[in-house]
Tab-separated table of C-alpha atoms in Angstrom:
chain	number	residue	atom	x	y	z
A	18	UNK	CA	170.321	-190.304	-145.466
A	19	UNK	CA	166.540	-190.048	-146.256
A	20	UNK	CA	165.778	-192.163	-143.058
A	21	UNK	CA	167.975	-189.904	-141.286
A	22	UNK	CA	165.523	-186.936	-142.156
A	23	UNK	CA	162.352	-188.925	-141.630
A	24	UNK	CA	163.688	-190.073	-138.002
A	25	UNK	CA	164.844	-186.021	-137.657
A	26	UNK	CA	161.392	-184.695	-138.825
A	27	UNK	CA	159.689	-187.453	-136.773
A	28	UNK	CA	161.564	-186.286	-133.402
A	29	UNK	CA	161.013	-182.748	-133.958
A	30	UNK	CA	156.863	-183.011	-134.632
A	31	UNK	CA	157.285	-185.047	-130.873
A	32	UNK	CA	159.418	-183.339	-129.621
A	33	UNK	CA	159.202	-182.070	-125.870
A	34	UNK	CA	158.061	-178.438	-125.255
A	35	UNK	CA	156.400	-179.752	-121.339
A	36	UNK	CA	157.555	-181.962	-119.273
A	37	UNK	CA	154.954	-183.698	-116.892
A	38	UNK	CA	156.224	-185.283	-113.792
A	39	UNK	CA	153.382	-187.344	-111.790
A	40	UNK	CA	153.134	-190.431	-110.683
A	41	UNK	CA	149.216	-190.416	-110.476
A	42	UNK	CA	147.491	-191.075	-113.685
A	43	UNK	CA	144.406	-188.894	-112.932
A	44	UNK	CA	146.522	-185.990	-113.114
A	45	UNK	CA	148.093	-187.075	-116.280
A	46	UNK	CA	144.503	-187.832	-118.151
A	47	UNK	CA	143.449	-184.007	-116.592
A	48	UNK	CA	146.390	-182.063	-118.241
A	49	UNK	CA	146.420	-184.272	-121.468
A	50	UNK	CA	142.802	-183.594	-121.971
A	51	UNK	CA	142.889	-179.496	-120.973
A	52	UNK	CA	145.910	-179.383	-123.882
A	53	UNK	CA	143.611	-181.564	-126.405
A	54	UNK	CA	140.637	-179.807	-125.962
A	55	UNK	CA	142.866	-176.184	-126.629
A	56	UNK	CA	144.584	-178.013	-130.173
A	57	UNK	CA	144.921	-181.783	-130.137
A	58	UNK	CA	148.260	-181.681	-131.553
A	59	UNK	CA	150.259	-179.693	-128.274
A	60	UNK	CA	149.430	-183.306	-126.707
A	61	UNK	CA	152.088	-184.751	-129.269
A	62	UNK	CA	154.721	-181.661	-127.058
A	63	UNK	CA	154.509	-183.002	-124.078
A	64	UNK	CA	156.137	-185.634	-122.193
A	65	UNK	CA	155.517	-187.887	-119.127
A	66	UNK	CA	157.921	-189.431	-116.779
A	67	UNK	CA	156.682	-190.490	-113.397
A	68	UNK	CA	160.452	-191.014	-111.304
A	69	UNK	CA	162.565	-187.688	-110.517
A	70	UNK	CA	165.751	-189.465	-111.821
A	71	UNK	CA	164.601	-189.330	-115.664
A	72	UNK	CA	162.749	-185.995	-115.295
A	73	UNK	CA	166.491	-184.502	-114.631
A	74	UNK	CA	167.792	-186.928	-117.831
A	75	UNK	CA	165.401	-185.997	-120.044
A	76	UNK	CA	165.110	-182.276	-118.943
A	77	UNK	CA	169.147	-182.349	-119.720
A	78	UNK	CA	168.734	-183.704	-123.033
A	79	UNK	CA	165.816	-182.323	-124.658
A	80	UNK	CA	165.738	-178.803	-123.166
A	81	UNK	CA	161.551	-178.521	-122.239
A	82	UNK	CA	160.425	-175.247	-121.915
A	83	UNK	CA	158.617	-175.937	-118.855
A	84	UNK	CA	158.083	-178.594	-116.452
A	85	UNK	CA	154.855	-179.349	-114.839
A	86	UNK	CA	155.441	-180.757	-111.123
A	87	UNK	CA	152.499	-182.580	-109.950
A	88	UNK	CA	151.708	-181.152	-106.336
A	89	UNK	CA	150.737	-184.360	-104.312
A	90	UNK	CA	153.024	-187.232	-105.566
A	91	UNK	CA	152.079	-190.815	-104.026
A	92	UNK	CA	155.800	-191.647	-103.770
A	93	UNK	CA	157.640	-188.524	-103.206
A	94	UNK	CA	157.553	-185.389	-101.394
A	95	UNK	CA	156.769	-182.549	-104.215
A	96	UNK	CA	158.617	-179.873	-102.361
A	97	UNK	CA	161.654	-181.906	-102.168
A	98	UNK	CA	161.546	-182.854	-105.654
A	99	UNK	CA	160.991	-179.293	-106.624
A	100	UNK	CA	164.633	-178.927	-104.292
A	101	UNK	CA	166.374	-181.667	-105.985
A	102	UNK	CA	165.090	-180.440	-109.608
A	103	UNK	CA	166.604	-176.935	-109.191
A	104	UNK	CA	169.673	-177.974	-107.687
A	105	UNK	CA	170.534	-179.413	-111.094
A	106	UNK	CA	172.885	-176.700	-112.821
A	107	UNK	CA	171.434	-176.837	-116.214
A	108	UNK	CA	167.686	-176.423	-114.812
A	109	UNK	CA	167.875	-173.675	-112.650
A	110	UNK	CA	166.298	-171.737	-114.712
A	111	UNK	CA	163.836	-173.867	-115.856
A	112	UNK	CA	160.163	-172.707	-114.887
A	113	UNK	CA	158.872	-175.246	-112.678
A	114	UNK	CA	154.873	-175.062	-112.597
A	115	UNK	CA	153.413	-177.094	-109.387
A	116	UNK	CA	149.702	-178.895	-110.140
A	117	UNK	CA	148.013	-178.068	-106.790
A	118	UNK	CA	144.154	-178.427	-105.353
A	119	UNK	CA	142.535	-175.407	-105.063
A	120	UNK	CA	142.010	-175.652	-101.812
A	121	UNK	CA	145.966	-175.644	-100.964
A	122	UNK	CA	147.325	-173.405	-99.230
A	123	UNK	CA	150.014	-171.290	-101.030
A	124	UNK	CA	151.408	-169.105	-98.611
A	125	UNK	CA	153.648	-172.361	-97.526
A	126	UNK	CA	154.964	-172.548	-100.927
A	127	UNK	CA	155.908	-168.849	-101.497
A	128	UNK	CA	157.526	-169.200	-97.939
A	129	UNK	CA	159.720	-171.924	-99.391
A	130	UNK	CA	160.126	-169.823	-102.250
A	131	UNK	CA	160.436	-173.062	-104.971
A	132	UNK	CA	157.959	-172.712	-108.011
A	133	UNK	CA	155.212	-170.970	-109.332
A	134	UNK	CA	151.550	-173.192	-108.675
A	135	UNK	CA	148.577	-174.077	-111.269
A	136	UNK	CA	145.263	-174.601	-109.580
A	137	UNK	CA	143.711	-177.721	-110.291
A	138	UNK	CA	141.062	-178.570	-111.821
A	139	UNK	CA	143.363	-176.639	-114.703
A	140	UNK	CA	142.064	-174.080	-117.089
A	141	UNK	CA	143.293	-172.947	-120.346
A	142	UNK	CA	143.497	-169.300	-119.118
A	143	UNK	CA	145.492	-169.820	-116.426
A	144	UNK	CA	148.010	-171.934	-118.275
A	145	UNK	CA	148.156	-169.972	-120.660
A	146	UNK	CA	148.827	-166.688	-118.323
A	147	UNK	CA	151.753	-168.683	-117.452
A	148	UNK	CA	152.875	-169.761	-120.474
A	149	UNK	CA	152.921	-166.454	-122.172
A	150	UNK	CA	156.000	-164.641	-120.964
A	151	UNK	CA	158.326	-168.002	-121.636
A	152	UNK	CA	156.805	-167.471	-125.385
A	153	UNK	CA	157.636	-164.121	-125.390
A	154	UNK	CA	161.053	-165.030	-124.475
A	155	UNK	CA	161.412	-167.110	-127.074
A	156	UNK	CA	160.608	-165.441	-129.735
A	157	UNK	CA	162.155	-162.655	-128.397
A	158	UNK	CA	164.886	-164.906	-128.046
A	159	UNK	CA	164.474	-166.520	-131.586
A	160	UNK	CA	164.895	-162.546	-133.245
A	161	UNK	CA	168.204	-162.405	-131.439
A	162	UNK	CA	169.717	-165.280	-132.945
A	163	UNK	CA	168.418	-164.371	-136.161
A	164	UNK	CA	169.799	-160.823	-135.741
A	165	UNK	CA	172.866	-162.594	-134.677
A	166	UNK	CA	173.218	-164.752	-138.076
A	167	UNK	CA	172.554	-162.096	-140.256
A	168	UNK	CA	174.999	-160.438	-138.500
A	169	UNK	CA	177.287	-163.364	-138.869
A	170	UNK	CA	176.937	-163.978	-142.425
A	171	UNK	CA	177.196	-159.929	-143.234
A	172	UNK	CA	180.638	-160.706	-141.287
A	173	UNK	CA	181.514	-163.707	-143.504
A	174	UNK	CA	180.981	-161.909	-146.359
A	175	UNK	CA	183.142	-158.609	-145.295
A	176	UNK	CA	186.070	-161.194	-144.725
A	177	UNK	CA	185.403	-162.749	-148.273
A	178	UNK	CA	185.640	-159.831	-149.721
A	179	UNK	CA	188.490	-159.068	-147.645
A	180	UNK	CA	190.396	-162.132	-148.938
A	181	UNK	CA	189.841	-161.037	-152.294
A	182	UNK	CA	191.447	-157.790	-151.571
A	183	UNK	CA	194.078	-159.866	-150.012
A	184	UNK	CA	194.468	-161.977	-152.988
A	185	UNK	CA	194.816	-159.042	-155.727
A	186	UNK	CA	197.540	-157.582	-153.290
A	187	UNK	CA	199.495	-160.095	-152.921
A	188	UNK	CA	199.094	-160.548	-157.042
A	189	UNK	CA	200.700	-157.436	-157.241
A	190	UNK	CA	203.204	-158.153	-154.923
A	191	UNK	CA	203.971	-160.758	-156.409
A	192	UNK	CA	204.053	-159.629	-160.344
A	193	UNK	CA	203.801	-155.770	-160.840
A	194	UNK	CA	206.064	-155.156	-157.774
A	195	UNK	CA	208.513	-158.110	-157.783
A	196	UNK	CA	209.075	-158.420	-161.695
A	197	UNK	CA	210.241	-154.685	-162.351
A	198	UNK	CA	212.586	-155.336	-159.469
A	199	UNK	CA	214.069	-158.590	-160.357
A	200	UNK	CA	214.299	-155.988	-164.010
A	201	UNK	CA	216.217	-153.635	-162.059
A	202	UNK	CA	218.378	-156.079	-160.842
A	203	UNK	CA	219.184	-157.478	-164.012
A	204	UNK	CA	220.339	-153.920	-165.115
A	205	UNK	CA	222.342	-153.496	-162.086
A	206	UNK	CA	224.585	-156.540	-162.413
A	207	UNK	CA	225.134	-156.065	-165.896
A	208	UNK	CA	226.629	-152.793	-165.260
A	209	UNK	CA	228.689	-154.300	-162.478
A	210	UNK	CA	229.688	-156.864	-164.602
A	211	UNK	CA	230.400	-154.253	-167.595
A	212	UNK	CA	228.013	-155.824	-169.888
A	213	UNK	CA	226.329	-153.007	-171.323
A	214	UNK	CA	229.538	-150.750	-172.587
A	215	UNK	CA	229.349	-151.964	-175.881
A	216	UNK	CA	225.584	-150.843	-175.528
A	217	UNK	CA	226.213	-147.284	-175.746
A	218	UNK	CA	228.603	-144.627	-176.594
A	219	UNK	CA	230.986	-142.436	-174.326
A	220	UNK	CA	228.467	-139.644	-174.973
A	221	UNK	CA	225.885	-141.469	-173.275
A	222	UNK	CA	227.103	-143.339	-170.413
A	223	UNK	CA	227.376	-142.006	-166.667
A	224	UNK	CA	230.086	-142.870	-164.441
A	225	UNK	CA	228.374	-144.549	-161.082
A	226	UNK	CA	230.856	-145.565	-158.475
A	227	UNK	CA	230.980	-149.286	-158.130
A	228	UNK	CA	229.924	-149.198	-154.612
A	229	UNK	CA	226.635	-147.178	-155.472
A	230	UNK	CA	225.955	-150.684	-157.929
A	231	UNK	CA	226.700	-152.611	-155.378
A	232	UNK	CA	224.081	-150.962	-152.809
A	233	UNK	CA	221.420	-150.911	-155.491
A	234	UNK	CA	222.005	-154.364	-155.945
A	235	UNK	CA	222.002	-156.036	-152.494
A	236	UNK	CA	218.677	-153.541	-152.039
A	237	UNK	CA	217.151	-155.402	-154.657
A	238	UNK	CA	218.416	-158.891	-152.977
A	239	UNK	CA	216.409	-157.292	-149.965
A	240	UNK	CA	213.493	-156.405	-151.739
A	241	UNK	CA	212.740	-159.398	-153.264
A	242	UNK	CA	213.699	-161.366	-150.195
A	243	UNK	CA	210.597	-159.140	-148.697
A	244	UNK	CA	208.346	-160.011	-151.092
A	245	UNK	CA	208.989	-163.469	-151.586
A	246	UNK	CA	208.218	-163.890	-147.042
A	247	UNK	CA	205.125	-161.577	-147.599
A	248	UNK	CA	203.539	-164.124	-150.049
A	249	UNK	CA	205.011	-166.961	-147.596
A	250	UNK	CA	203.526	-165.832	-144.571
A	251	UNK	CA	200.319	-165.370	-146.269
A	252	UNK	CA	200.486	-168.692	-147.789
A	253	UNK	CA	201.164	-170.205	-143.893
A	254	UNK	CA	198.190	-168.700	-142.816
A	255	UNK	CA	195.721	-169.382	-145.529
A	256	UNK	CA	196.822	-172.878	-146.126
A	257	UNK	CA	198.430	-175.661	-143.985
A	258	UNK	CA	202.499	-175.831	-144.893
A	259	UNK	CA	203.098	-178.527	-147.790
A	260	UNK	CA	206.289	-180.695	-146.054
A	261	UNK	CA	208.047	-183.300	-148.381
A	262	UNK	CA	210.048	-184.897	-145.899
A	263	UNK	CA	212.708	-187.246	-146.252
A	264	UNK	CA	215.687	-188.617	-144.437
A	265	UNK	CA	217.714	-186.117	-143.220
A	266	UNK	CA	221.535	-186.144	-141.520
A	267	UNK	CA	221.138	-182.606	-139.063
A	268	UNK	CA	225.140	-182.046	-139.530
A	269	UNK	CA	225.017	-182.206	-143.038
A	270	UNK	CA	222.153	-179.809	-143.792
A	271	UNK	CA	223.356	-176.949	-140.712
A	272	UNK	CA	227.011	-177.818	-142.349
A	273	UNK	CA	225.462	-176.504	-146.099
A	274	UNK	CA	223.147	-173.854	-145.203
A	275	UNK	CA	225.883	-171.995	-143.361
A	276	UNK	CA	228.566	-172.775	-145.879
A	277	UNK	CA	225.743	-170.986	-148.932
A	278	UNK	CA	226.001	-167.961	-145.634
A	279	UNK	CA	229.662	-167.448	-145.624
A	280	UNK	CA	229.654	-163.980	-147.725
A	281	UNK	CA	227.632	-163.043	-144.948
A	282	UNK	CA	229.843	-164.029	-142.234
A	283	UNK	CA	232.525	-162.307	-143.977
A	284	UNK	CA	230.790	-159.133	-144.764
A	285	UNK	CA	230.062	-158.794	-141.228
A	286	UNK	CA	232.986	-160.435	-140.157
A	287	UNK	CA	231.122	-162.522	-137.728
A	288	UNK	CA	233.459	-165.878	-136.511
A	289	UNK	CA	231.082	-168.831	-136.971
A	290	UNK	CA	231.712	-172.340	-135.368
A	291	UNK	CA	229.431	-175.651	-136.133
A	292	UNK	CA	229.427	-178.461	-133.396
A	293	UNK	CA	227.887	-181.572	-134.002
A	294	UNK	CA	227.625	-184.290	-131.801
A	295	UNK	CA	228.692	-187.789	-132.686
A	296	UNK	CA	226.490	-190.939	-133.973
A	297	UNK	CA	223.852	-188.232	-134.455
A	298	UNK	CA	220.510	-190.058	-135.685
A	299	UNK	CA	218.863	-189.009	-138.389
A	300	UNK	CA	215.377	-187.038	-138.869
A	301	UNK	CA	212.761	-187.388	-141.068
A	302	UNK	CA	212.287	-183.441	-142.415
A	303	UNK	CA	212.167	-181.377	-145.113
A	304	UNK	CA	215.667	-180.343	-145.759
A	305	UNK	CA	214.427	-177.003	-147.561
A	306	UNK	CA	212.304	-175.983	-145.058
A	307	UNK	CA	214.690	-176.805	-141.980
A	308	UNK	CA	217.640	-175.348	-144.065
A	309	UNK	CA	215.363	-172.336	-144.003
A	310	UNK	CA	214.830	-172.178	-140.297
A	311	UNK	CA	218.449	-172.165	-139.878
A	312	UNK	CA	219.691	-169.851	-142.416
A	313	UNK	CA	217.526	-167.336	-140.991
A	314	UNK	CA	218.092	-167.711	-137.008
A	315	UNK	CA	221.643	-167.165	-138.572
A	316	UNK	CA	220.944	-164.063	-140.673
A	317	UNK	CA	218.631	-162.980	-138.065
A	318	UNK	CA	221.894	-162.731	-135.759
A	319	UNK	CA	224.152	-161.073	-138.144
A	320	UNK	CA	220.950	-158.322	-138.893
A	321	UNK	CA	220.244	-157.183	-134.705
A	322	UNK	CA	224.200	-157.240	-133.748
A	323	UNK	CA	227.066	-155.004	-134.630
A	324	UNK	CA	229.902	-157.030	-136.984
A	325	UNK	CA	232.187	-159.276	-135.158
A	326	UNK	CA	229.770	-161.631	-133.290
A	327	UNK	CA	230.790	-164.894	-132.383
A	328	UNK	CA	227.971	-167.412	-133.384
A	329	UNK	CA	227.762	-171.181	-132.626
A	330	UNK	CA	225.501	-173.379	-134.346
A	331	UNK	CA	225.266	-176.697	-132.223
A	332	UNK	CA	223.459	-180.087	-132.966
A	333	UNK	CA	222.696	-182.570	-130.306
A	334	UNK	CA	220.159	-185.306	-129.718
A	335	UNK	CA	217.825	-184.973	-126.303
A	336	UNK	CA	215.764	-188.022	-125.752
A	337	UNK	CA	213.486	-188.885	-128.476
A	338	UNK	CA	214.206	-185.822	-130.417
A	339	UNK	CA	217.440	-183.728	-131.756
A	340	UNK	CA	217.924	-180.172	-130.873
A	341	UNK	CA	219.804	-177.539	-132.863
A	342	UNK	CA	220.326	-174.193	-130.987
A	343	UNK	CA	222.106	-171.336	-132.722
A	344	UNK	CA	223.657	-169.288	-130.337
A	345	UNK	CA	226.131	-165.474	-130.501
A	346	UNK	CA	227.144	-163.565	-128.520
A	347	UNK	CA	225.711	-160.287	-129.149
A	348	UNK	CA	223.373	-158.056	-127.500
A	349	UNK	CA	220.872	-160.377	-126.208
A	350	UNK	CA	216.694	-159.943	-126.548
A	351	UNK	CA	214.363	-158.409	-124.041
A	352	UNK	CA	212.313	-160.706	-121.956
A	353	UNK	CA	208.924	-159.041	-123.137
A	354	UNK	CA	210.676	-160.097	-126.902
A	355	UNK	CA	211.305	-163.483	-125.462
A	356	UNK	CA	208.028	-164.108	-125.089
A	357	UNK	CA	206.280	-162.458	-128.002
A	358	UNK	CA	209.126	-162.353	-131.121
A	359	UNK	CA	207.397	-165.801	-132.854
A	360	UNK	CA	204.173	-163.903	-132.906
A	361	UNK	CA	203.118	-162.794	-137.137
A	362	UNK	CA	204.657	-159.484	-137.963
A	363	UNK	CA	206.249	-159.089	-134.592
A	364	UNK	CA	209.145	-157.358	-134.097
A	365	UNK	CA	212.021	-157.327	-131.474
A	366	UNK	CA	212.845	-154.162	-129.713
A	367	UNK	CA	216.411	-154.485	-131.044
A	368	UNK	CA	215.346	-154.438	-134.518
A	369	UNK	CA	216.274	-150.464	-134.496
A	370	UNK	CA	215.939	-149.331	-138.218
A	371	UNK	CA	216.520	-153.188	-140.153
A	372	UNK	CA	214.605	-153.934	-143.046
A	373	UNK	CA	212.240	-156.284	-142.735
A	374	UNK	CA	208.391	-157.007	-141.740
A	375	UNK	CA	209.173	-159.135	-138.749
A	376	UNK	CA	207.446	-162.279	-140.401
A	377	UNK	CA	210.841	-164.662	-140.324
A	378	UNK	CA	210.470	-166.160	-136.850
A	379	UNK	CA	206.698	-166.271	-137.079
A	380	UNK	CA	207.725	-168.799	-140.601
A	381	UNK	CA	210.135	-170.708	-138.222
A	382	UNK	CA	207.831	-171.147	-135.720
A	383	UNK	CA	205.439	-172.612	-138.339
A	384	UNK	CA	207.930	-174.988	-140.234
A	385	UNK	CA	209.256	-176.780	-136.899
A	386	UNK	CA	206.133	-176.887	-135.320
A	387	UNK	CA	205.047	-178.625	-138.713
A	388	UNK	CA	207.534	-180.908	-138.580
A	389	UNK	CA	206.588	-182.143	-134.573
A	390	UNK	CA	209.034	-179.897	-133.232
A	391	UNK	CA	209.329	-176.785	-131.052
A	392	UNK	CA	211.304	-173.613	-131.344
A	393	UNK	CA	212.184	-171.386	-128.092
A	394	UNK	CA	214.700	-168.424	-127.840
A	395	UNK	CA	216.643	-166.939	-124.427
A	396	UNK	CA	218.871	-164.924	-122.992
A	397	UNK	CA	222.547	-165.772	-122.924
A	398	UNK	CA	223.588	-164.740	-119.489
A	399	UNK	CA	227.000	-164.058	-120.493
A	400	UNK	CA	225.342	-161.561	-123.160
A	401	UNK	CA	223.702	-162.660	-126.351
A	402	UNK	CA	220.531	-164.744	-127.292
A	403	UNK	CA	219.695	-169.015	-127.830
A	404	UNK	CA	217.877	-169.650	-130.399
A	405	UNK	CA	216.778	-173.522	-130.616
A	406	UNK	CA	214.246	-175.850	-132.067
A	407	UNK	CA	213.888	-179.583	-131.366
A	408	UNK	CA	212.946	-182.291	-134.321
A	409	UNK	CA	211.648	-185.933	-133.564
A	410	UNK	CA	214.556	-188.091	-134.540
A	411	UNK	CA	214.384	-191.731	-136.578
A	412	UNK	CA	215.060	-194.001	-133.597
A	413	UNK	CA	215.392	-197.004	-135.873
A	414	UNK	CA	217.678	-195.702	-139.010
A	415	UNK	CA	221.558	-195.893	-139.522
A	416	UNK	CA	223.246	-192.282	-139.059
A	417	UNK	CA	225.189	-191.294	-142.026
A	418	UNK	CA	228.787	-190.563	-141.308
A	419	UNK	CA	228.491	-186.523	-140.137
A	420	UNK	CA	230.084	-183.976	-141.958
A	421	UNK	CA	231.534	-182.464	-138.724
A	422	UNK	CA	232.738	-186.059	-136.869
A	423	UNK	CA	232.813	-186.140	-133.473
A	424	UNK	CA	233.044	-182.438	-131.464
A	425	UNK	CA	235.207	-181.199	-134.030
A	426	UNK	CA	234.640	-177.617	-134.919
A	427	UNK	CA	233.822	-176.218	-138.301
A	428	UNK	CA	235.278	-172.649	-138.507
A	429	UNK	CA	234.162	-170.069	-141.214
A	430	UNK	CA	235.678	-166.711	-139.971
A	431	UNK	CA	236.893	-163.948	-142.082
């Protein structure tokens, strides 16, 4: 590492601030001396190359900030270097000085309208009433990047401080909001559950229709199910998703998660069917995660459709991957939705008045695409949306016998 710094520091003391392109070495001793005779060490800034071919290379890769042409070559025309010089892209802009006799006549070069010209035999003065303005423009340009880094670290600190913010936010999300509600909860079922009569007398209890428990109840469910995807999303988008994958069977897992769903289905009494094709290989996934994706394309039906929609969950495998799409047949999704609805905290137009901060899909989006995979949704054009993601299959492993064998249909339906 040392000799790293010593061959860094070494490059940058010789580094190249002129380029000199000649091919006579009187003009080379004339400018070398002129610059030594000024301060010996701008001699150790400039650069000679005598072919047009490495002026362009080494003008590409160590930037000069100017290039002194010599105005008579022996083997080339200068003009026509001067042409083939500018016609590079990345030295266009490059000042191009042209070493000329006094005695030349300049009114042919600002006709061709190529380069600015140094009189030779060269004086200081003159150089440096060239030079001047491309120093001016870099220090002017050197304040601008500083401005611009201070700028940059005043911004890197505003988001620090904003993470912090962040951080104590979701802290209270996640313990002075989430704990008094998992309290209220408590108290809730217990009084559905009659618990707390032999708590307190006649005197002091309050009749509450069962139904009003109920509702105060499932709003807590929904609550806490909004807090617990605020802290998820956050945790997506801070930090790369932790999988633990393992080897899964498709059938089974969709088969489970929408069993744990059916008081759903039945509440909304939504008709659910599971298709499954046979000899179905096997994927290597996290079966939380995935049984996440599809519980929620489910719910997510069941929230933006009126009750009685038909949904069908199907698994198939396409090519080197399976696909599951979960389909109903409700109202369908806008095609500005299509396109936008697994953006974070983005919302479908259907959505109307449901609860919830539009962060499920966005979580989808981000396990499957985790796991190799892609998610897409579409129309129906019978009526209804598509939801489906894709996961790279395990070409090589034995399927377990599925759950669902062959096309046989797995009905939950209230």
């Amino acid at each position: 590492m040392k000799a790293q710094f010593g061959e860094m520091e070494r490059e940058l003391q010789h580094s190249t601030r002129i380029l000199l392109l000649t091919d006579r070495p009187a003009v080379r001793a004339e400018v070398l001396e002129l610059l030594a005779s000024v301060d010996r060490s701008l001699t150790n800034h400039v650069t000679v190359v005598e072919e047009v071919g490495t002026a362009i290379a080494h003008a590409q890769l160590y930037f000069p900030e100017a290039i002194l042409l010599d105005g008579a070559l022996d083997s080339s025309d200068s003009f026509q270097v001067c042409e083939t010089l500018r016609q590079q892209p990345t030295l266009k802009l490059l000042p191009i000085f042209m070493l000329v006799e006094a005695a030349f006549d300049r009114a042919e070069g600002f006709r061709r309208g190529m380069t600015d010209f140094l009189l030779r035999p060269l004086e200081w003065q003159e150089v440096q009433q060239r030079l001047n303005p491309l120093q001016k423009f870099k220090d002017d340009a050197g304040q601008a990047i500083a401005q611009l880094h201070q700028q940059l670290q005043n911004r890197e600190q505003s988001l620090a401080q904003a993470n912090e913010s962040l951080k104590l936010l979701l802290h209270a999300v996640s313990h002075d909001l989430r704990n008094p509600v998992l309290g209220m909860q408590m108290v809730f079922q217990n009084l559905l559950n009659g618990a707390c009569q032999n708590h307190w007398t006649e005197e002091e209890m309050i009749p509450v229709p069962r139904s009003f428990l109920e509702r105060m109840v499932e709003g807590s469910d929904r609550h806490l199910d909004l807090m617990s995807t605020l802290i998820d999303s956050h945790s997506k988008v801070t930090r790369p998703l932790v999988l633990h994958p393992e080897r899964v069977d498709l059938g089974t897992l969709a088969s489970t998660a929408l069993q744990e769903l059916e008081p759903w289905f039945r509440k909304n009494q939504a008709t659910v069917t599971l298709q499954v094709s046979p000899n179905l290989p096997s994927v290597k996934a996290d079966p939380v995660q995935i049984s996440r994706v599809l519980k929620h394309l489910a719910e997510n039906a069941l929230k933006h459709n009126p009750p009685g929609v038909q949904l069908q969950v199907v698994a198939y495998s396409d090519g080197d991957a399976l696909c599951c799409v979960v389909q109903d047949d409700g109202q369908g999704i806008s095609a500005d939705d299509c396109d936008r609805l697994f953006r974070l905290s983005q919302r479908g137009d259907r959505a109307g008045h449901t609860f919830g901060l539009g962060l499920g899909l966005y979580l989808c989006q981000q396990i499957v695409q985790a796991h190799g995979g892609t998610i897409q949704v579409a129309n129906v054009p019978e009526g209804g949306a598509r939801f489906w993601f894709t996961l790279p299959h395990i070409a090589s492993c034995t399927c377990k016998t599925a759950v669902v064998p062959g096309n046989q249909e797995l009905s939950l339906q209230s």
